[in-house]
PDB file of C-alpha atoms in Angstrom:
ATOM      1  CA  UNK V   1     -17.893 -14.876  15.682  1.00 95.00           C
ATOM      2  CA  UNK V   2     -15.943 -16.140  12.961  1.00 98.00           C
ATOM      3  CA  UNK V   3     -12.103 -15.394  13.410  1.00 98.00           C
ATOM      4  CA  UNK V   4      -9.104 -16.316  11.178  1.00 98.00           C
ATOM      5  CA  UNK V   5      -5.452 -16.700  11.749  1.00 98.00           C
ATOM      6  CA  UNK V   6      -2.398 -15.877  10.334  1.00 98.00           C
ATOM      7  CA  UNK V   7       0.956 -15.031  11.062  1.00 98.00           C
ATOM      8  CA  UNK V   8       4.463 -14.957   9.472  1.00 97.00           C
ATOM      9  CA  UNK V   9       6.715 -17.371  11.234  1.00 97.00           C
ATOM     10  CA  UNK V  10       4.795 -20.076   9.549  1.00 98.00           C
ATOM     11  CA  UNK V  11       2.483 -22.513  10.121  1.00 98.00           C
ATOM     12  CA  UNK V  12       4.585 -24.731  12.751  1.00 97.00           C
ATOM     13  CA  UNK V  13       5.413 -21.552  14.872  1.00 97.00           C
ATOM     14  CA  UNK V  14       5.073 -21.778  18.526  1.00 97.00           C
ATOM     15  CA  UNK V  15       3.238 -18.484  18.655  1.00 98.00           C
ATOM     16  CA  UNK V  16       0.652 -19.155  16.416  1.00 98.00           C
ATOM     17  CA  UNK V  17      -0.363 -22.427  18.208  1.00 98.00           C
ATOM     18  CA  UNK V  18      -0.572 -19.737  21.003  1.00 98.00           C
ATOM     19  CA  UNK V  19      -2.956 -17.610  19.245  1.00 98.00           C
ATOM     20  CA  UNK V  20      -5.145 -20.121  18.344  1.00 98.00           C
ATOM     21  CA  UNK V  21      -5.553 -20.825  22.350  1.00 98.00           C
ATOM     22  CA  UNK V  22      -6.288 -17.701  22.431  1.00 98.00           C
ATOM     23  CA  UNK V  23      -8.676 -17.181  19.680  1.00 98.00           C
ATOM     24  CA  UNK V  24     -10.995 -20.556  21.325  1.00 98.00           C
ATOM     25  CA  UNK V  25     -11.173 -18.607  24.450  1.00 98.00           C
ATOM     26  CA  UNK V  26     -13.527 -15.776  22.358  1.00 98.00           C
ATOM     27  CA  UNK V  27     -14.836 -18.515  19.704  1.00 98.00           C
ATOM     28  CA  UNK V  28     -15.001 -21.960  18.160  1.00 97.00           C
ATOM     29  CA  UNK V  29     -15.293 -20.799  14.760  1.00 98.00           C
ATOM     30  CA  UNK V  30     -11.667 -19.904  14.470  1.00 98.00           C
ATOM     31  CA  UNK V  31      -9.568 -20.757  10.820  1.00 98.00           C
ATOM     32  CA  UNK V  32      -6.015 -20.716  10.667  1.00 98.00           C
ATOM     33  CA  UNK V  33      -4.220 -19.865   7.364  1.00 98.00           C
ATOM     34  CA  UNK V  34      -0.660 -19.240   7.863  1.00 98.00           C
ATOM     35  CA  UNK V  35       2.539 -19.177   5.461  1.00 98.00           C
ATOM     36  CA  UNK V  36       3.921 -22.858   4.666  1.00 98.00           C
ATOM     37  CA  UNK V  37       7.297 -21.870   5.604  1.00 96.00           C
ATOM     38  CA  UNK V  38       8.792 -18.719   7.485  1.00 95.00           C
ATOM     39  CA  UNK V  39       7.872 -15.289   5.789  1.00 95.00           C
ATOM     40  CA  UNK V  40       9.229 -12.912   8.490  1.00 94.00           C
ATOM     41  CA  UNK V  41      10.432  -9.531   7.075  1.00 92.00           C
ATOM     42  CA  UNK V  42       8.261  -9.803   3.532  1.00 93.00           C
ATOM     43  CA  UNK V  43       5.831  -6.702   4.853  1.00 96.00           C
ATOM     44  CA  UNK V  44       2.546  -6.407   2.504  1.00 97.00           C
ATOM     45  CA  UNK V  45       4.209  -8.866  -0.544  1.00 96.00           C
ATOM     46  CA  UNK V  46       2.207 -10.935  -2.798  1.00 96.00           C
ATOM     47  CA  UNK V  47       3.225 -13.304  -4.223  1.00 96.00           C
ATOM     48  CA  UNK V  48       2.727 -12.891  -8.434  1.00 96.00           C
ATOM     49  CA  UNK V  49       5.558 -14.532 -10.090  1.00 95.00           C
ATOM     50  CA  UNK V  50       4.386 -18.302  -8.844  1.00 95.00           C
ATOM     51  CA  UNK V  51       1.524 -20.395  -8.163  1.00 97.00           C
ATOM     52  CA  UNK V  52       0.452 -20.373  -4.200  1.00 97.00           C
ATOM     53  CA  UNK V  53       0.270 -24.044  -3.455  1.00 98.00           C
ATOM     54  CA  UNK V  54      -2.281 -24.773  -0.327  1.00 98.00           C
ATOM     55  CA  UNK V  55      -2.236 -27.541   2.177  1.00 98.00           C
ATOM     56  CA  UNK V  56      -4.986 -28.658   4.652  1.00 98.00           C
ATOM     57  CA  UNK V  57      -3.479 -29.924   7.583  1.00 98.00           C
ATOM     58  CA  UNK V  58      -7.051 -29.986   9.663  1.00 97.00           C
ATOM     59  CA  UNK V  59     -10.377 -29.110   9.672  1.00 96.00           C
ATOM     60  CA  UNK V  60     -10.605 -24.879   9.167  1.00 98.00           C
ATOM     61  CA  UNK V  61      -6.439 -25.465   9.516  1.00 98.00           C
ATOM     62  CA  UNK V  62      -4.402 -24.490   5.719  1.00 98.00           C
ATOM     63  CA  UNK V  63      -0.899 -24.050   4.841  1.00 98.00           C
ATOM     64  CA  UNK V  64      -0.139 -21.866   1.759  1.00 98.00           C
ATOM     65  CA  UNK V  65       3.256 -21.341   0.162  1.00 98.00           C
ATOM     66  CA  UNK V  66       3.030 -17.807  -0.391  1.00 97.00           C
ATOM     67  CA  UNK V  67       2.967 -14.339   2.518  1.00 98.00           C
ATOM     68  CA  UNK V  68       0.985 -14.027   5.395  1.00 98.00           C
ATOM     69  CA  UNK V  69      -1.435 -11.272   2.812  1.00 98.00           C
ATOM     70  CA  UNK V  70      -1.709 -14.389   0.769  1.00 98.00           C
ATOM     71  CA  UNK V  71      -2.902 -15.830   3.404  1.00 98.00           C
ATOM     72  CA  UNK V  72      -5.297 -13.706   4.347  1.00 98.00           C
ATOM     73  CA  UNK V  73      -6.783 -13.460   0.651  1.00 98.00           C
ATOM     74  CA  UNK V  74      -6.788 -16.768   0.101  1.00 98.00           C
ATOM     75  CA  UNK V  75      -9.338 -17.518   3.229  1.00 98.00           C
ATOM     76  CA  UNK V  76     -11.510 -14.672   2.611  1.00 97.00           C
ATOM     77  CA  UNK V  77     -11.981 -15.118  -1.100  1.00 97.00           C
ATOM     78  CA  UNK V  78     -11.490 -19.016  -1.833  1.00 97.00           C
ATOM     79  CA  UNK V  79     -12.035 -21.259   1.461  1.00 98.00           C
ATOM     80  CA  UNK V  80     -14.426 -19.251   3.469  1.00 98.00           C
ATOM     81  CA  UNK V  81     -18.298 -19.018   2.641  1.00 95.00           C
ATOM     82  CA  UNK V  82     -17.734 -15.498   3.889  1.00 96.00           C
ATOM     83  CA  UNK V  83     -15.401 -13.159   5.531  1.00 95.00           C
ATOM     84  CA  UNK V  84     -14.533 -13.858   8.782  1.00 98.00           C
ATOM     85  CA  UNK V  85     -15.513 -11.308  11.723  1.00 98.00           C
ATOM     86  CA  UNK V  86     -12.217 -10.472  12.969  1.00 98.00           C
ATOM     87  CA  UNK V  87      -8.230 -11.040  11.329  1.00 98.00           C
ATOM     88  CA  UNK V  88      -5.952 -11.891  14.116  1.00 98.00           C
ATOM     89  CA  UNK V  89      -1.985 -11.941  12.579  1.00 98.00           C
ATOM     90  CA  UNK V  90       0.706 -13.642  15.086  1.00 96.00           C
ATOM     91  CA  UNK V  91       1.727 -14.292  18.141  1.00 98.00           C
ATOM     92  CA  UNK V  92       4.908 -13.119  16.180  1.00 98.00           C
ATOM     93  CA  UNK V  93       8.079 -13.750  17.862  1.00 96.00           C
ATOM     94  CA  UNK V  94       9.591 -10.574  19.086  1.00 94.00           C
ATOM     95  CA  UNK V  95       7.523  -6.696  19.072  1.00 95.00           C
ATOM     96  CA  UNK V  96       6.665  -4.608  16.258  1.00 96.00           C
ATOM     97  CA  UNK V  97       7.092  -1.421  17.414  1.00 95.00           C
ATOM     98  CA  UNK V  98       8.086   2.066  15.548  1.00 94.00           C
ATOM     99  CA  UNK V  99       9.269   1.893  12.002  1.00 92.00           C
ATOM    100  CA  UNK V 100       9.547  -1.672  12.022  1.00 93.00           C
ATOM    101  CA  UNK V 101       6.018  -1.852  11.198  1.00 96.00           C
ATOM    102  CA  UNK V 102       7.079  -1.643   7.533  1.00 95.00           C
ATOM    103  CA  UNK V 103       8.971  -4.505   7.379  1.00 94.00           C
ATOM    104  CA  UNK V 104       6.534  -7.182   9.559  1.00 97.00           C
ATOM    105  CA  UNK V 105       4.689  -9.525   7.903  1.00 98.00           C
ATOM    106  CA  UNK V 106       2.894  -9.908  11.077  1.00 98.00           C
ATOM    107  CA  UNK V 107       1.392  -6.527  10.638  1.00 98.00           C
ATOM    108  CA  UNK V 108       1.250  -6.919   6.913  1.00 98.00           C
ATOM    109  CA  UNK V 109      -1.324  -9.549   7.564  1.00 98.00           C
ATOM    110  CA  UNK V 110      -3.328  -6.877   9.678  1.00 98.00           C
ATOM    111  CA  UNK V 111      -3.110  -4.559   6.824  1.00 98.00           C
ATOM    112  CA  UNK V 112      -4.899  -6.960   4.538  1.00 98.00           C
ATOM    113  CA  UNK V 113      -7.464  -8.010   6.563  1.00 98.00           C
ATOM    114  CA  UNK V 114      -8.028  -4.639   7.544  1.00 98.00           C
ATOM    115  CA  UNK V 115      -8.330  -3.876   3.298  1.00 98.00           C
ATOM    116  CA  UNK V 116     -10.698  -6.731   2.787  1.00 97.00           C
ATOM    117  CA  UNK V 117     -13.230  -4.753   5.224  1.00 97.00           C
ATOM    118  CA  UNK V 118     -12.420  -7.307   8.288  1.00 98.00           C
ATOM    119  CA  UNK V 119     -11.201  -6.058  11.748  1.00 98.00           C
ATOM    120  CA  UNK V 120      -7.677  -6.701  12.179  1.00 98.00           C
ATOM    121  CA  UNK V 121      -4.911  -7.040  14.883  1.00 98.00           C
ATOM    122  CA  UNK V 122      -1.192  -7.892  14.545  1.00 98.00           C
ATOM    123  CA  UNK V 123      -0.169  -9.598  18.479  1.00 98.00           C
ATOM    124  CA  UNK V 124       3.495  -9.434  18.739  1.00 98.00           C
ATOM    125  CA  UNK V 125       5.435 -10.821  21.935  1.00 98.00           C
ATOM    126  CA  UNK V 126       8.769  -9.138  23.309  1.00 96.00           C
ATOM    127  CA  UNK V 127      11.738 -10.836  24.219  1.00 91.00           C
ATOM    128  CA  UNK V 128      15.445 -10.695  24.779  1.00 81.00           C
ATOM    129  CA  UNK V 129      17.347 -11.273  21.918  1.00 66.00           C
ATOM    130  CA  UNK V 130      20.454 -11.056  23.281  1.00 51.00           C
ATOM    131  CA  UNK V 131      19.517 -14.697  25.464  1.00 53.00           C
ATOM    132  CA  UNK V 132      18.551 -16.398  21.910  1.00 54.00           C
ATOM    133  CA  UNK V 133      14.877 -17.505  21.181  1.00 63.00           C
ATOM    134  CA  UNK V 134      13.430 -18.858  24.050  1.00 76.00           C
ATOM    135  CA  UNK V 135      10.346 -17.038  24.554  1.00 89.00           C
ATOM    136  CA  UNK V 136       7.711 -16.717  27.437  1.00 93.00           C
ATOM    137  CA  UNK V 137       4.252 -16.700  25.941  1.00 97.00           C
ATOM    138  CA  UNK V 138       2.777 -15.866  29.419  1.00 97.00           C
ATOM    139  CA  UNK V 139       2.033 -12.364  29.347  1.00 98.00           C
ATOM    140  CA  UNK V 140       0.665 -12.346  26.272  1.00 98.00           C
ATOM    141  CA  UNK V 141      -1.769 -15.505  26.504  1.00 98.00           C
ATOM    142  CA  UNK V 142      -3.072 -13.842  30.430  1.00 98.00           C
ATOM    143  CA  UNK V 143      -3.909 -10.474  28.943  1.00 98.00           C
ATOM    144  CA  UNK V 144      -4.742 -10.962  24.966  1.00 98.00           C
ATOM    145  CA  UNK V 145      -8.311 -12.688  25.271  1.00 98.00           C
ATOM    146  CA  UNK V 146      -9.739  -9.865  27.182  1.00 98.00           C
ATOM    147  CA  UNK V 147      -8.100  -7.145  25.435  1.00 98.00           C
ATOM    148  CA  UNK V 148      -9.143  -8.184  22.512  1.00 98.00           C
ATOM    149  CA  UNK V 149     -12.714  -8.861  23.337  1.00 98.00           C
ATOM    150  CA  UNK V 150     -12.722  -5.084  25.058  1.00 98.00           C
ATOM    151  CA  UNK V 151     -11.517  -3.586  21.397  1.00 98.00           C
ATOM    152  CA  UNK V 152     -13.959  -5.357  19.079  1.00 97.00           C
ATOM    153  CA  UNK V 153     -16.666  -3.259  20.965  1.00 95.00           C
ATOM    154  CA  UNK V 154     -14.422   0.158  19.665  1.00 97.00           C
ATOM    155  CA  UNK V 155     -15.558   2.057  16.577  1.00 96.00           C
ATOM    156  CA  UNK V 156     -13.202   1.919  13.767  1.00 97.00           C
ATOM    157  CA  UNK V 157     -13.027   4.280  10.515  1.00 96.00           C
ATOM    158  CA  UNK V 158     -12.272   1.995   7.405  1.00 96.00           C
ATOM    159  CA  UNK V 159      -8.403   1.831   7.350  1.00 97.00           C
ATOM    160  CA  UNK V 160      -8.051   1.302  10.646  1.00 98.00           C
ATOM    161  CA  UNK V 161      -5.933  -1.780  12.077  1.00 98.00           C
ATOM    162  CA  UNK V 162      -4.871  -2.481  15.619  1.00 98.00           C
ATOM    163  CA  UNK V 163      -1.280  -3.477  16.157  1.00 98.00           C
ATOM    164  CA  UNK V 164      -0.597  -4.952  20.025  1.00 98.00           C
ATOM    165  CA  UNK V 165       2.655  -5.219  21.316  1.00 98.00           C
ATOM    166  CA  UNK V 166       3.176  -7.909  24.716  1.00 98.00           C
ATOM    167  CA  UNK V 167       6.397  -6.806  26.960  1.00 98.00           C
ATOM    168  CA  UNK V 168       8.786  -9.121  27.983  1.00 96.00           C
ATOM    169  CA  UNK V 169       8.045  -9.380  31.762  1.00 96.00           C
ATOM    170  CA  UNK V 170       6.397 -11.711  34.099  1.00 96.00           C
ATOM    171  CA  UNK V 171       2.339 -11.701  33.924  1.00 97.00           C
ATOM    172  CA  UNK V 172       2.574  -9.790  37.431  1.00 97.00           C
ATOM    173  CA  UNK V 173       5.030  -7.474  36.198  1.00 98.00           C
ATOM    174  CA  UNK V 174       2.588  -5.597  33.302  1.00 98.00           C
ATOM    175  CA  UNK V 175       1.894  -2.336  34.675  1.00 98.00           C
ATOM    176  CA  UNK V 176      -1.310  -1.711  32.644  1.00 98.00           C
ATOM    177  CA  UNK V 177      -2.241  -1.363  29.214  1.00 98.00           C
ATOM    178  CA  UNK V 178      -1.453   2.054  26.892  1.00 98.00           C
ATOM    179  CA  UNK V 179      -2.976   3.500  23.860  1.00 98.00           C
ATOM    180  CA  UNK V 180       0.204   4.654  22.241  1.00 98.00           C
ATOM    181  CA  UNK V 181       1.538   6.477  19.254  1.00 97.00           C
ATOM    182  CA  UNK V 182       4.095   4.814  16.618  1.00 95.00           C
ATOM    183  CA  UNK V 183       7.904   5.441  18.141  1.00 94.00           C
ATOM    184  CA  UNK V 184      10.765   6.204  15.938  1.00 91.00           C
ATOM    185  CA  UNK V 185      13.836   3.958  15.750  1.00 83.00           C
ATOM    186  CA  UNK V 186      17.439   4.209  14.237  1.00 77.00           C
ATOM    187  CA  UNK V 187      18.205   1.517  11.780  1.00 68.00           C
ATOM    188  CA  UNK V 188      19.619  -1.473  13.503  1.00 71.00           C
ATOM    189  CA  UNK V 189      20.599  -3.994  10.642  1.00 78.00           C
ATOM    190  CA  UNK V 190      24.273  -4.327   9.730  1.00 85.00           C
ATOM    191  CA  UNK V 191      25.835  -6.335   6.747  1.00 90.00           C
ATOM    192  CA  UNK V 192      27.939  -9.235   7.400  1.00 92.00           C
ATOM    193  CA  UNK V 193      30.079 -10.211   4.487  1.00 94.00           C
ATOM    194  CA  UNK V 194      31.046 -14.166   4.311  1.00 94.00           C
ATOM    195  CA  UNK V 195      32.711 -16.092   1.915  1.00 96.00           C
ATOM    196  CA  UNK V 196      31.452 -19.629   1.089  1.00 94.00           C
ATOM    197  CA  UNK V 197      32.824 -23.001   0.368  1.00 95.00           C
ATOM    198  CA  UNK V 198      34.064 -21.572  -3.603  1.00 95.00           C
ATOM    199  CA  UNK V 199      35.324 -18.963  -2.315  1.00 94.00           C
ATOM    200  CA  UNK V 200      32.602 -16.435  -3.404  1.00 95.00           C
ATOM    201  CA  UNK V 201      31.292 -13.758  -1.369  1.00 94.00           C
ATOM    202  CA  UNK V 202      27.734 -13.366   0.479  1.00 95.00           C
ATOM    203  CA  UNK V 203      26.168 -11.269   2.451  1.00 94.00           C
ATOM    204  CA  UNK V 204      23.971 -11.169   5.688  1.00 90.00           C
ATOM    205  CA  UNK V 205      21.719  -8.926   7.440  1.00 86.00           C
ATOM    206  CA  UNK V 206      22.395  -8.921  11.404  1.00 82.00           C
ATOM    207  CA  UNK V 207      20.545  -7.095  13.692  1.00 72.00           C
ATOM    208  CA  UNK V 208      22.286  -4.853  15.773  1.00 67.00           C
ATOM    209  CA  UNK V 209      21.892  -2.215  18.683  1.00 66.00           C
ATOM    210  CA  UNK V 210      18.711  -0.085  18.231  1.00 67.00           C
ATOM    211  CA  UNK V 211      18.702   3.899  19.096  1.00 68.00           C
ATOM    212  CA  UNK V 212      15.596   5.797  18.766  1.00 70.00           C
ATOM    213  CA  UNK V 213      13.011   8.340  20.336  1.00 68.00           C
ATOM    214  CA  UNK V 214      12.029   6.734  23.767  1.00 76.00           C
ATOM    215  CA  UNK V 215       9.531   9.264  24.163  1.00 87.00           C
ATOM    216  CA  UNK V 216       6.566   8.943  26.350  1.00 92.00           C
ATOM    217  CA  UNK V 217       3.086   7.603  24.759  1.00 95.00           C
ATOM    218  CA  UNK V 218       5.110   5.658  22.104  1.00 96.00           C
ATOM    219  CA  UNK V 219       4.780   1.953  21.585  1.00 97.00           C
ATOM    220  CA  UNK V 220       8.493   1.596  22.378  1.00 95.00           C
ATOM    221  CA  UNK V 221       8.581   3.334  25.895  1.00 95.00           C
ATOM    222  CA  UNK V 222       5.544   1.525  26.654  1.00 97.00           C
ATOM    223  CA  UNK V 223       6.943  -2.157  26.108  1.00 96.00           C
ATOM    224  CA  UNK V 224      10.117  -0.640  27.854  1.00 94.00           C
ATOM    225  CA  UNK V 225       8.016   0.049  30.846  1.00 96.00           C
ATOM    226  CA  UNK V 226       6.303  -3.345  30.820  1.00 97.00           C
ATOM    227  CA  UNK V 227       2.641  -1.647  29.378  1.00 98.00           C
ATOM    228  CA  UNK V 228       1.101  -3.563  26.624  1.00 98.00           C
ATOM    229  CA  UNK V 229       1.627  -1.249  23.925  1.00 98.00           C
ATOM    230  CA  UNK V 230      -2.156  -0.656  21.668  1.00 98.00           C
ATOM    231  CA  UNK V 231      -1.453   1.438  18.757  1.00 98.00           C
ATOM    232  CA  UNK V 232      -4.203   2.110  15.770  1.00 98.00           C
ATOM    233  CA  UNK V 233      -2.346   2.370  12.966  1.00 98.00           C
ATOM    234  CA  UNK V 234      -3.885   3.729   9.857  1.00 97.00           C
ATOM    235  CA  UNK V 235      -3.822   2.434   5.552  1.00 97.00           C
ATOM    236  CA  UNK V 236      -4.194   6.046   4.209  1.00 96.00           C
ATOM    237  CA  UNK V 237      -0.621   7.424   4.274  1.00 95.00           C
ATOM    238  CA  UNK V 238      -1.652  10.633   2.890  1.00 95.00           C
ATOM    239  CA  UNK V 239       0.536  13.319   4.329  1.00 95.00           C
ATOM    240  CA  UNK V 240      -2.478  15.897   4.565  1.00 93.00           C
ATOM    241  CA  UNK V 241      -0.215  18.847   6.083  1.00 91.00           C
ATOM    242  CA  UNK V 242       1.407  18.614   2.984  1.00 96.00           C
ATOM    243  CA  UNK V 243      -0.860  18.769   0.253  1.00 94.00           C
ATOM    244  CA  UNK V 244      -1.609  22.274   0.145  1.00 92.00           C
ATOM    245  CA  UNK V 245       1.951  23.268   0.565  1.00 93.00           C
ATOM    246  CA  UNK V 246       2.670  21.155  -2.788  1.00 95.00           C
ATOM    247  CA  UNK V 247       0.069  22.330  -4.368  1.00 92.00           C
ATOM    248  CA  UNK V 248       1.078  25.886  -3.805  1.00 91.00           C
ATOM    249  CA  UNK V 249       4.186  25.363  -5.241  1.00 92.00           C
ATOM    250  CA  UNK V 250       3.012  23.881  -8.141  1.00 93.00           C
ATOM    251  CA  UNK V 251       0.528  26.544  -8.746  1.00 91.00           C
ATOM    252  CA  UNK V 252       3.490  29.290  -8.522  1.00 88.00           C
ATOM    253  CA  UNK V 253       5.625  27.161 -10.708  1.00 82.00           C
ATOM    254  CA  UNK V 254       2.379  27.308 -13.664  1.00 71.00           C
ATOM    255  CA  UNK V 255       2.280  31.329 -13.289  1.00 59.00           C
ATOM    256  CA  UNK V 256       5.744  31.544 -13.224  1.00 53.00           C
TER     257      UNK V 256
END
């Protein structure tokens, strides 16, 4: 099985070294293409306005200036002889849970594997902000090779990624593994204004205390709980509940 690698911390991140140990547990044909520089927060961006410049570090190991979906197209339609079997995006550094799926570039890479027709998963690892960035991969490289082997055998429709969410605990401390729904959270970025060495203003986003709908089967009360958090998250944002009401209303707005 042919898998490739990206992320959005960049190429030097410490959790993308981690998937890779991960990945050569399931294959030896693994490829790692990962943003040249940190691209955390970008969600699906591409990168139009300048030229994506690509490094090889390695053997089957690139670094591209551009977003981890550059990334991902860059492998599967220039370096690769063909498209890999499976897209795994991370180990990102901290979850992706709820609405914050919008924003990760973690996932983002998911989403475009998952649109070139490849399996995808976005692995994201809890931890405590609030004690700074040091991170235990543990739980995450004990329980990810086998989880991930278990959902390659699971049916997908097309559209259909797989985003996996690691709890901060100890390894012994995971109380199982849930299928979950996306949670809802309260934005938690605030603006910091600064002034810099002129004199000029500047601004900067901080993240702050997070409220939000705890409720059970959601991503977020399953990392809570110490449950790796599996959630299929789908392309097609179609709200279908919707459509005929819309088109009711249109049709009563032509008669009228």
């Amino acid at each position: 099985m042919r898998i490739l690698l990206t992320n959005d911390d960049g190429i030097h991140a410490e959790g993308l070294s981690v998937l890779e140990r991960i990945a050569r547990t399931i294959s030896d044909d693994v490829w790692v293409v990962a943003p040249e520089v940190d691209q955390s927060g970008l969600a699906h961006s591409l990168t139009l306005s300048e030229p994506l410049r690509l490094r090889q570090l390695s053997e089957k190991r690139f670094a591209l200036r551009g977003t981890p979906t550059d990334c991902v197209i860059m492998a599967a339609k220039k370096l690769l002889d063909r498209k890999p079997d499976l897209v795994l995006s991370g180990v990102n550094i901290g979850a992706n849970l709820a609405d914050d799926v919008t924003y990760s570039g973690t996932v983002a890479g998911a989403i475009e594997g998952t649109l070139q027709g490849i399996r995808s998963m976005a692995l994201s690892q809890a931890f405590q902000h609030a004690v700074g960035r040091d991170i235990s991969w543990d739980v995450v490289e004990s329980h990810a090779p086998a989880l991930i082997r278990t959902l390659m055998n699971v049916e997908l429709p097309d559209g259909t990624l797989i985003n996996l969410n690691f709890p901060n605990c100890a390894v012994e401390a995971v109380a199982g593994v849930e299928v979950t729904s996306q949670g809802k959270l309260e934005f938690g970025l605030t603006i910091d204004e600064r002034t810099d060495g002129r004199g000029f203003p500047y601004f900067w986003l901080r993240f702050g205390e997070r409220s939000g709908d705890f409720r059970s089967g959601t991503d977020i009360r399953a990392v809570r709980e110490n449950r790796i958090s599996v959630t299929p998250l789908k392309l097609d944002m179609t709200d279908y509940t919707v459509q005929d009401r819309i088109a009711r209303a249109l049709l009563e707005g032509t008669v009228a």
